[in-house]
Coordinates of N, CA and C in Angstrom, one line a residue:
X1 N 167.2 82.9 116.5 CA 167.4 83.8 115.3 C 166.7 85.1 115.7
X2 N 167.5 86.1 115.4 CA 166.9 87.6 115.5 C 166.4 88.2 114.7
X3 N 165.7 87.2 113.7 CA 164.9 88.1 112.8 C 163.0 88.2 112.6
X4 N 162.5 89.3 112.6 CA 161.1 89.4 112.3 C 161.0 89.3 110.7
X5 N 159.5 88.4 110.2 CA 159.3 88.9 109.1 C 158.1 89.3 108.9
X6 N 158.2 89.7 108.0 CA 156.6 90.5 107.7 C 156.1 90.0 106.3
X7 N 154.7 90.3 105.6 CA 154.1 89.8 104.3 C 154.0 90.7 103.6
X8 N 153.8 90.5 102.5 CA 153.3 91.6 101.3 C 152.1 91.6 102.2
X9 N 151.3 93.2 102.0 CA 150.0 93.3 102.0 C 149.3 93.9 101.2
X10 N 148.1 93.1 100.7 CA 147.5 93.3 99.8 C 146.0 94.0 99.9
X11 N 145.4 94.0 99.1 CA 143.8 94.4 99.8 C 142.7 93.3 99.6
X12 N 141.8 93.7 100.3 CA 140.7 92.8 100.4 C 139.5 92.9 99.9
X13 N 138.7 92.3 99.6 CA 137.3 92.7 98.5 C 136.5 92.4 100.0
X14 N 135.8 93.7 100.5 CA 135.2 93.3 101.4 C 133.7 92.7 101.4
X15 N 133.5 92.8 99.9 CA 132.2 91.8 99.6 C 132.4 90.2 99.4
X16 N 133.4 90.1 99.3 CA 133.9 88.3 98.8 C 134.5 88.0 99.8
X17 N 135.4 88.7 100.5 CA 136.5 88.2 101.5 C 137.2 87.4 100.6
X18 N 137.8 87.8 99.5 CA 138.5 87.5 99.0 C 140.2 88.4 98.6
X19 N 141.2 88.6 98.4 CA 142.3 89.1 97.8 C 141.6 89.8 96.9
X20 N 141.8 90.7 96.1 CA 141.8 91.3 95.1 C 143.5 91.4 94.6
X21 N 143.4 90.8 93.2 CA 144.4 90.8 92.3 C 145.0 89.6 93.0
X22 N 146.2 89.8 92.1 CA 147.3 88.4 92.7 C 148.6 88.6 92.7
X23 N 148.9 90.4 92.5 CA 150.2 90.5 92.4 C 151.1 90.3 93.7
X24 N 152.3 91.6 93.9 CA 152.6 91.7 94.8 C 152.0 92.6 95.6
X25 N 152.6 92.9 97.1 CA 151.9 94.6 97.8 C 152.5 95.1 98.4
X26 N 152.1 96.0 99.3 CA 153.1 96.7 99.9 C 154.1 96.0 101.2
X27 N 155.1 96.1 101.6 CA 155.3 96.0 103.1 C 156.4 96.5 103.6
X28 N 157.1 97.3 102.7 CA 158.0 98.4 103.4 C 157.6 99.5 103.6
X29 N 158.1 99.8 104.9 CA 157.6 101.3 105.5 C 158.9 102.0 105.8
X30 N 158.9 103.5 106.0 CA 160.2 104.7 106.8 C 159.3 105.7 107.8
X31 N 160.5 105.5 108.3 CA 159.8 106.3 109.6 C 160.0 108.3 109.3
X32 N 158.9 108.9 109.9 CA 159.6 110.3 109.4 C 159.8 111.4 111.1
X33 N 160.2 111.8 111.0 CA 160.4 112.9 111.8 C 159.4 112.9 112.9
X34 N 158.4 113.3 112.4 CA 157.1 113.7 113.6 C 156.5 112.2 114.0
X35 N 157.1 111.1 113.8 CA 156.8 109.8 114.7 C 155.7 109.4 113.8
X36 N 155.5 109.6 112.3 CA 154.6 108.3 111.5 C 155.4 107.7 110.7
X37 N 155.0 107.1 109.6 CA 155.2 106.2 109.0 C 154.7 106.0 107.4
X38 N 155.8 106.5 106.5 CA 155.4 106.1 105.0 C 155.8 105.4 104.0
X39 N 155.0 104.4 103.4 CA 155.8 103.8 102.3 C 156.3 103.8 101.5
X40 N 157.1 102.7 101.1 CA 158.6 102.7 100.8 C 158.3 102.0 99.6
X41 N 159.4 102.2 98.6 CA 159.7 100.9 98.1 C 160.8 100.3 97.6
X42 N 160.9 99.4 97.2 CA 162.5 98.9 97.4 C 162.6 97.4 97.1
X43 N 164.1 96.9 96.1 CA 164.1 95.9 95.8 C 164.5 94.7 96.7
X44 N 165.5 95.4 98.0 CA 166.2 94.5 98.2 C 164.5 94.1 99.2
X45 N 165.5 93.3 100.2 CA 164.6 92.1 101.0 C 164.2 92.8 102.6
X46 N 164.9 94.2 102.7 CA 165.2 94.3 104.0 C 164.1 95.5 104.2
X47 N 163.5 95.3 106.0 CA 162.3 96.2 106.3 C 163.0 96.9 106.8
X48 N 162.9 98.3 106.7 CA 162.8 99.6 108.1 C 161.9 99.4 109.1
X49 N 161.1 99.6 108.5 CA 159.5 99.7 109.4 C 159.0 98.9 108.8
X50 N 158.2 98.7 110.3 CA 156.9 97.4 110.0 C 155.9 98.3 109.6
X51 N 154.1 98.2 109.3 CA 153.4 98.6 109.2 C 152.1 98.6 110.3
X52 N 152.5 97.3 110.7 CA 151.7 96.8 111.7 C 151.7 95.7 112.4
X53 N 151.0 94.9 112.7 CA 151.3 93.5 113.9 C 151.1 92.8 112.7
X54 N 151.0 92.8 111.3 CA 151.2 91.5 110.3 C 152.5 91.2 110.5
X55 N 153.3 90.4 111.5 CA 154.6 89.9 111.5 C 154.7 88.2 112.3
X56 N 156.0 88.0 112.0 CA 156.4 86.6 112.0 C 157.8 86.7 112.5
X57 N 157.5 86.1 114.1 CA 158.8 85.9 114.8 C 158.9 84.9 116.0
X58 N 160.3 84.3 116.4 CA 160.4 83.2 117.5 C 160.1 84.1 118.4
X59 N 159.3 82.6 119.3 CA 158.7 83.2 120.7 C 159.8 83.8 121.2
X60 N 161.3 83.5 121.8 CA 162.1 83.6 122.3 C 162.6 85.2 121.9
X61 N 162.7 85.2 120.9 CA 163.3 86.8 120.3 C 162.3 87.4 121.2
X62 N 160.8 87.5 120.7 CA 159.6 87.9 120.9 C 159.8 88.6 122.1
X63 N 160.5 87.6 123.1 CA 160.4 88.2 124.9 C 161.6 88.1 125.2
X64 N 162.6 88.1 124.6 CA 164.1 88.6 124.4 C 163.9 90.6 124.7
X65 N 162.8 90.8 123.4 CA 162.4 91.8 123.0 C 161.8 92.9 124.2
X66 N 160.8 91.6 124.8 CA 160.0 92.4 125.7 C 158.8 92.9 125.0
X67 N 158.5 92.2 123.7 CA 157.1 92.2 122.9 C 156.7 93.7 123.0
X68 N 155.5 93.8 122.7 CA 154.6 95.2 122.9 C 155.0 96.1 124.3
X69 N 155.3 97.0 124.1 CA 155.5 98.0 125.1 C 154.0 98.5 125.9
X70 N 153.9 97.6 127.7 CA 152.5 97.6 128.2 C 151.4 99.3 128.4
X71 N 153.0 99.9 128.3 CA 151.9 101.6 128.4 C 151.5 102.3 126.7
X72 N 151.7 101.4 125.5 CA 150.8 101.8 124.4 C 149.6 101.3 124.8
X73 N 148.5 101.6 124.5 CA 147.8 102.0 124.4 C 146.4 101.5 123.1
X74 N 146.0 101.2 122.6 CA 145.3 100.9 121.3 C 145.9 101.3 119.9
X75 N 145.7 101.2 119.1 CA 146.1 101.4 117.7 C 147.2 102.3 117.1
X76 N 148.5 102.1 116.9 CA 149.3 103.4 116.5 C 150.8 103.5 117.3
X77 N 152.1 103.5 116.7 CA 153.1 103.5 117.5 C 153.9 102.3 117.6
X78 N 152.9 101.1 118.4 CA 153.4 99.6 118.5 C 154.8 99.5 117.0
X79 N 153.9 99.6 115.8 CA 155.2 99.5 114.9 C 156.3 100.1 115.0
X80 N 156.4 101.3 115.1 CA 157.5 102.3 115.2 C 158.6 101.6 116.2
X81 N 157.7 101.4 117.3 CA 158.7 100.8 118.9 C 158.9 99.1 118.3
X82 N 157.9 98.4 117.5 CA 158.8 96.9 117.2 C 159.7 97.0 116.4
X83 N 159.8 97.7 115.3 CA 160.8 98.2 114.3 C 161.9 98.7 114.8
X84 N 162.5 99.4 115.5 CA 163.4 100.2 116.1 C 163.9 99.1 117.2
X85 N 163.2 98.7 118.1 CA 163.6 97.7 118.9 C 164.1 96.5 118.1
X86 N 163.9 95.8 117.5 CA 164.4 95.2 116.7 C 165.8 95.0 116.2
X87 N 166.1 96.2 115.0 CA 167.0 96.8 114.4 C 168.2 97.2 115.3
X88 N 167.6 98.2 116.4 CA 168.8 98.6 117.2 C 169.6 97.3 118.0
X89 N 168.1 96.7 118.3 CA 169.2 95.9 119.8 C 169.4 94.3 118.9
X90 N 170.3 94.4 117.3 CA 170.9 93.6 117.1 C 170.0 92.6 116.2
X91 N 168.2 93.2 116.0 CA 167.9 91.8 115.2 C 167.9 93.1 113.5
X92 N 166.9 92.0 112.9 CA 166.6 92.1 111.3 C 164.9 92.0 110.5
X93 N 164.6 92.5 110.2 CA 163.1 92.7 109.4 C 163.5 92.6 108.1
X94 N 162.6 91.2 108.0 CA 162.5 90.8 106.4 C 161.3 90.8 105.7
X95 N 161.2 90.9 104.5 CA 159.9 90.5 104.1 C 159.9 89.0 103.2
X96 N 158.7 88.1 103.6 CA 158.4 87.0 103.2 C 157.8 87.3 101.7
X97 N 158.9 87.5 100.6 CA 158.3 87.6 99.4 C 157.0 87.3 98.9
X98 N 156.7 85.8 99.1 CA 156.0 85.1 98.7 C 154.7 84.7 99.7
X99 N 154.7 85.8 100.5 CA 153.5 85.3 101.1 C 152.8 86.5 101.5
X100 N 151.4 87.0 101.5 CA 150.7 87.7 101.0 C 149.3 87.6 101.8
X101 N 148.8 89.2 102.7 CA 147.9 88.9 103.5 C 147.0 90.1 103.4
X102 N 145.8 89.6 103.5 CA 144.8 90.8 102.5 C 144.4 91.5 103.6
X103 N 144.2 92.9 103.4 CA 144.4 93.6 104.2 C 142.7 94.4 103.9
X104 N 141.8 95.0 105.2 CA 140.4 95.5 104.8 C 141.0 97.0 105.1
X105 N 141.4 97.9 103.7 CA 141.8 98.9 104.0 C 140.1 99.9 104.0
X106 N 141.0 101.3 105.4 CA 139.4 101.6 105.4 C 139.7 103.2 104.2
X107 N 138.4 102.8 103.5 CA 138.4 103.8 102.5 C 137.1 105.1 102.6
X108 N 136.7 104.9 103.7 CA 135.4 105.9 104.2 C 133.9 105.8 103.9
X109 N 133.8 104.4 103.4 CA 132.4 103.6 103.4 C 132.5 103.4 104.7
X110 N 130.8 102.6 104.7 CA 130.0 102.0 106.0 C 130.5 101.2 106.1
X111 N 131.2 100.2 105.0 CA 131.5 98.9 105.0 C 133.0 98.8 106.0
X112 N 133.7 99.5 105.8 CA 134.9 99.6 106.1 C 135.7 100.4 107.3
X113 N 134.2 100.8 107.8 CA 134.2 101.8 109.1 C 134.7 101.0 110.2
X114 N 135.3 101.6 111.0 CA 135.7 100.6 112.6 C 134.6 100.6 113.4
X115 N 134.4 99.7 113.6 CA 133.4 99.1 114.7 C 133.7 98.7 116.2
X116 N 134.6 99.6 116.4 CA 135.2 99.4 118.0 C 135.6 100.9 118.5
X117 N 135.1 100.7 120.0 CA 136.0 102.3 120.9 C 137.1 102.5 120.6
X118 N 137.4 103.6 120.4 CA 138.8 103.9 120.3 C 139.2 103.9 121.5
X119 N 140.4 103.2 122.5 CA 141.2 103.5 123.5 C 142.3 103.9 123.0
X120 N 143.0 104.8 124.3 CA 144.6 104.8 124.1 C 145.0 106.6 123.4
X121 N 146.1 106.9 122.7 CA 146.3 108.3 122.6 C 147.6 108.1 121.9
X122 N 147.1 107.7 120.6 CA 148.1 107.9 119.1 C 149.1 108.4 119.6
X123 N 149.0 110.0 119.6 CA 150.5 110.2 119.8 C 151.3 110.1 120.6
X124 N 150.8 110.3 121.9 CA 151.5 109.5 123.3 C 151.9 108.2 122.6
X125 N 151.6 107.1 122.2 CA 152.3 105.7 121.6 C 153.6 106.6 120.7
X126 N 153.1 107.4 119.9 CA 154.3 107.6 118.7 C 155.7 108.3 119.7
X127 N 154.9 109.0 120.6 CA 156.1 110.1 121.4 C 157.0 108.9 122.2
X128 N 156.4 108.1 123.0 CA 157.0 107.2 123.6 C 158.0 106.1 122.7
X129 N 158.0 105.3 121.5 CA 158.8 105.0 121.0 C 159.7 105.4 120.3
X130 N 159.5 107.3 120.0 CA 160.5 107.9 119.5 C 161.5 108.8 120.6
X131 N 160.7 108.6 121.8 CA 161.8 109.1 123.4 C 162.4 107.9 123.7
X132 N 162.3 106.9 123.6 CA 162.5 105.5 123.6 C 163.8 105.3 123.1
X133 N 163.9 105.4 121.8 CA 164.9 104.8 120.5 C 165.7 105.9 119.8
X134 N 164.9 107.3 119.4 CA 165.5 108.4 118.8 C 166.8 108.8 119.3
X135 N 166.8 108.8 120.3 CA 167.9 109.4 121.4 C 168.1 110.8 120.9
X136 N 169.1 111.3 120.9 CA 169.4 112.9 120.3 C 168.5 113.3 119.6
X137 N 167.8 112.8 118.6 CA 167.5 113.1 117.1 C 165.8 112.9 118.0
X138 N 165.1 112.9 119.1 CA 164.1 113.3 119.7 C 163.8 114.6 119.7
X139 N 164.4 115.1 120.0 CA 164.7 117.3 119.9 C 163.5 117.5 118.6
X140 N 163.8 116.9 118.0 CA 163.2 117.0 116.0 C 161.8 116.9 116.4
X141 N 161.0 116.5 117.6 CA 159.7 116.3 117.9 C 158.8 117.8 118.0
X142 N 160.4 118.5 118.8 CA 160.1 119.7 119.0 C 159.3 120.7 118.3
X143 N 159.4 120.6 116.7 CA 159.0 120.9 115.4 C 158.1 121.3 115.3
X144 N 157.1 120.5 115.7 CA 155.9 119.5 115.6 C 154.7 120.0 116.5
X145 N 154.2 121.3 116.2 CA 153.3 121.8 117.4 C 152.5 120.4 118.3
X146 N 152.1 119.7 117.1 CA 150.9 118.7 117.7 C 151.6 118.1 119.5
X147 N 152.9 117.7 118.6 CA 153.7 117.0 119.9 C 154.2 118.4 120.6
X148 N 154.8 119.5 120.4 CA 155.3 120.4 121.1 C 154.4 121.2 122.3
X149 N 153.3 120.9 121.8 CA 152.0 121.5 122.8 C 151.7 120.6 123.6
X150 N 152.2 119.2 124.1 CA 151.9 118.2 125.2 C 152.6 118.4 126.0
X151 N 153.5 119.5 126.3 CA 154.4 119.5 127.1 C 156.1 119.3 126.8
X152 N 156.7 119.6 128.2 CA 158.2 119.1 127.3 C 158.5 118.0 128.0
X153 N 159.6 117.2 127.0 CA 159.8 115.6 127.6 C 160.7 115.9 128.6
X154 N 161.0 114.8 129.5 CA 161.7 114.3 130.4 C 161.2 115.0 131.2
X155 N 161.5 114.9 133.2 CA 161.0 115.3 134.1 C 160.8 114.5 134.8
X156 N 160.3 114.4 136.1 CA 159.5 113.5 136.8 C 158.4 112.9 135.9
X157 N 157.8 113.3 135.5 CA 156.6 112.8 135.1 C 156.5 113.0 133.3
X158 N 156.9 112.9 132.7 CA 156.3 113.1 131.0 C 155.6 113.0 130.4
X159 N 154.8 113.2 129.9 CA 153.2 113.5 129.3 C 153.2 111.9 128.3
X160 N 154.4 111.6 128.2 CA 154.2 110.4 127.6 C 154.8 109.0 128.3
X161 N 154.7 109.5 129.4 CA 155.0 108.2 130.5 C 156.4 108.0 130.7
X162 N 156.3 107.0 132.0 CA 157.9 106.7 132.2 C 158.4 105.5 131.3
X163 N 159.9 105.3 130.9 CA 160.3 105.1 129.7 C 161.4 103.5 130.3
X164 N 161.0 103.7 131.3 CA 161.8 102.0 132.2 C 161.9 101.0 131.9
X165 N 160.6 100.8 130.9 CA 160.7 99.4 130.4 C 161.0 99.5 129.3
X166 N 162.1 100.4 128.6 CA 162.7 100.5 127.4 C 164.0 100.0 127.9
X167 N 164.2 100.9 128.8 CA 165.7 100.7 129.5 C 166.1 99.6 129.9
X168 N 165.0 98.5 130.2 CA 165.4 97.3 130.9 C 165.2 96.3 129.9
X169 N 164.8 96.8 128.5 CA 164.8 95.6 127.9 C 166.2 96.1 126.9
X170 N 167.1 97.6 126.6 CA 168.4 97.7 126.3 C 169.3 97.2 127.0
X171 N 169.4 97.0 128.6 CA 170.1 96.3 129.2 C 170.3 94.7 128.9
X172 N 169.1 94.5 128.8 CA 168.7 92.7 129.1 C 169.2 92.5 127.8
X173 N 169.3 92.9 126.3 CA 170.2 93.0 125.6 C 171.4 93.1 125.1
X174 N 172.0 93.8 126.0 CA 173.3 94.1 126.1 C 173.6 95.7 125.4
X175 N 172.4 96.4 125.6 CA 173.2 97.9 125.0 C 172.5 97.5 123.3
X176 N 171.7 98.4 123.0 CA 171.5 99.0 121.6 C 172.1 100.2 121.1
X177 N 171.9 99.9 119.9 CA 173.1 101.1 118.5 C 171.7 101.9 119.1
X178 N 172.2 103.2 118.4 CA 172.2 104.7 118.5 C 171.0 104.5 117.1
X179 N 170.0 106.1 117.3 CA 169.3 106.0 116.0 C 170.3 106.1 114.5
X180 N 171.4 106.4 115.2 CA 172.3 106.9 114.1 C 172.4 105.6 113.3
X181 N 172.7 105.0 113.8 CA 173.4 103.7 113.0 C 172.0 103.2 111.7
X182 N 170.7 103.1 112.6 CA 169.6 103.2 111.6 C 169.5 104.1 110.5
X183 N 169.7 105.2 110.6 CA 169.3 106.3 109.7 C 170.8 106.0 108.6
X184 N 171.6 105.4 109.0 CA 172.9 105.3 108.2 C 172.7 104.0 107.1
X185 N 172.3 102.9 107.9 CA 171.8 101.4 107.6 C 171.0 101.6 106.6
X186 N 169.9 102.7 106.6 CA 168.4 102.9 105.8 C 169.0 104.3 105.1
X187 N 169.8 104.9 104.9 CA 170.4 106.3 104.2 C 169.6 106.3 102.8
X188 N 169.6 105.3 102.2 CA 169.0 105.4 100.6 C 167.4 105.9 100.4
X189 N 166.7 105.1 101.5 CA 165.5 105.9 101.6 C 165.3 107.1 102.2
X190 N 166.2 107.5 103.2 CA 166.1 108.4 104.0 C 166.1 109.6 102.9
X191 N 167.2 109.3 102.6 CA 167.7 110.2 101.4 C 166.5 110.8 100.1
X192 N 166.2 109.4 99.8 CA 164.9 109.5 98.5 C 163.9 110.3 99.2
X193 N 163.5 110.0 100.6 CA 161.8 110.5 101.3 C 162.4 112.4 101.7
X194 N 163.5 112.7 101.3 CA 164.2 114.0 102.0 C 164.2 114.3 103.3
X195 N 164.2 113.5 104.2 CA 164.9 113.5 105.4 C 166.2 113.5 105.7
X196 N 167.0 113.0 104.9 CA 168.6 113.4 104.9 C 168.7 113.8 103.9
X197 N 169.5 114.9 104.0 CA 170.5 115.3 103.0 C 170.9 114.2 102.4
X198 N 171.8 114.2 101.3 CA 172.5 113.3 100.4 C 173.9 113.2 101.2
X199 N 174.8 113.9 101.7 CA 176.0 114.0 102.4 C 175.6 113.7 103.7

């Protein structure tokens, strides 16, 4: 089966380690233009974007997939590239209504501070799985001084790495749909967040 699922996420009382509340929470995400990611919301069942590694999938898809892409890097991006990888080459993101995982969001206390090195380079992750999957609709990075000042893509060498093991896991596939087909699939939010026009 080709589908990932993901959980409601909720928050965490980081004094109890407990849930806070009992409702439902977030777990739809849309992707935007400059390679982040904002929430959604929505009745039906179906994910655009993940939010993060909270997901649920057969081993086999898993490395069908070709899991995590080995040149990210630490924190940031991974979603974008499992999301899109997914969707394009034929699978599906669901969310597991009924199941619900508390999440230590950091809100700029001591308590909630990261306690680890940062490795790796955010946007290199985000540029890589939107050179990756975007196809045409990559140009739109151009915009974006942050990303426009690392250089320009493609070349021998690209500031955001070589892109091979994208390509060999679309083959091993059999060929993935176009971003188009996504942005067409997902039109209602695209639409609501003004990223597409209505027509």
């Amino acid at each position: 089966i080709r589908s990932q699922v993901v959980p409601q996420i909720t928050a965490l009382d980081v004094d109890s380690w407990t849930q806070i509340g009992s409702g439902g929470g977030l777990a739809k995400c849309y992707l935007t233009w400059d390679a982040d990611f904002k929430w959604a919301d929505g009745r039906d069942p179906w994910i655009p974007v993940i939010s993060g590694g909270l997901l649920g999938m057969s081993r086999r898809w898993w490395e069908e997939t070709g899991g995590y892409d080995k040149e990210m890097l630490g924190w940031g991006g991974e979603n974008l590239d499992q999301s899109l990888r997914v969707w394009l080459c034929g699978g599906e993101i669901m969310m597991a209504s009924h199941s619900q995982v508390a999440h230590m969001w950091r809100d700029g206390s001591q308590k909630t501070a990261a306690r680890y090195h940062h490795v790796g380079d955010t946007q290199r992750n985000r540029a890589r799985a939107i050179f990756a999957w975007y196809g045409e609709f990559a140009d739109k990075l151009k915009d974006y001084p942050s990303f426009a000042s690392r250089g320009p893509p493609g070349g021998d060498n690209p500031w955001y790495g070589d892109l091979g093991g994208f390509n060999e896991v679309k083959q091993r596939l059999g060929g993935c749909r176009p971003f188009a087909w996504f942005l067409k699939r997902f039109h209602d939010i695209y639409e609501d967040g003004g990223l597409l026009p209505p027509e």
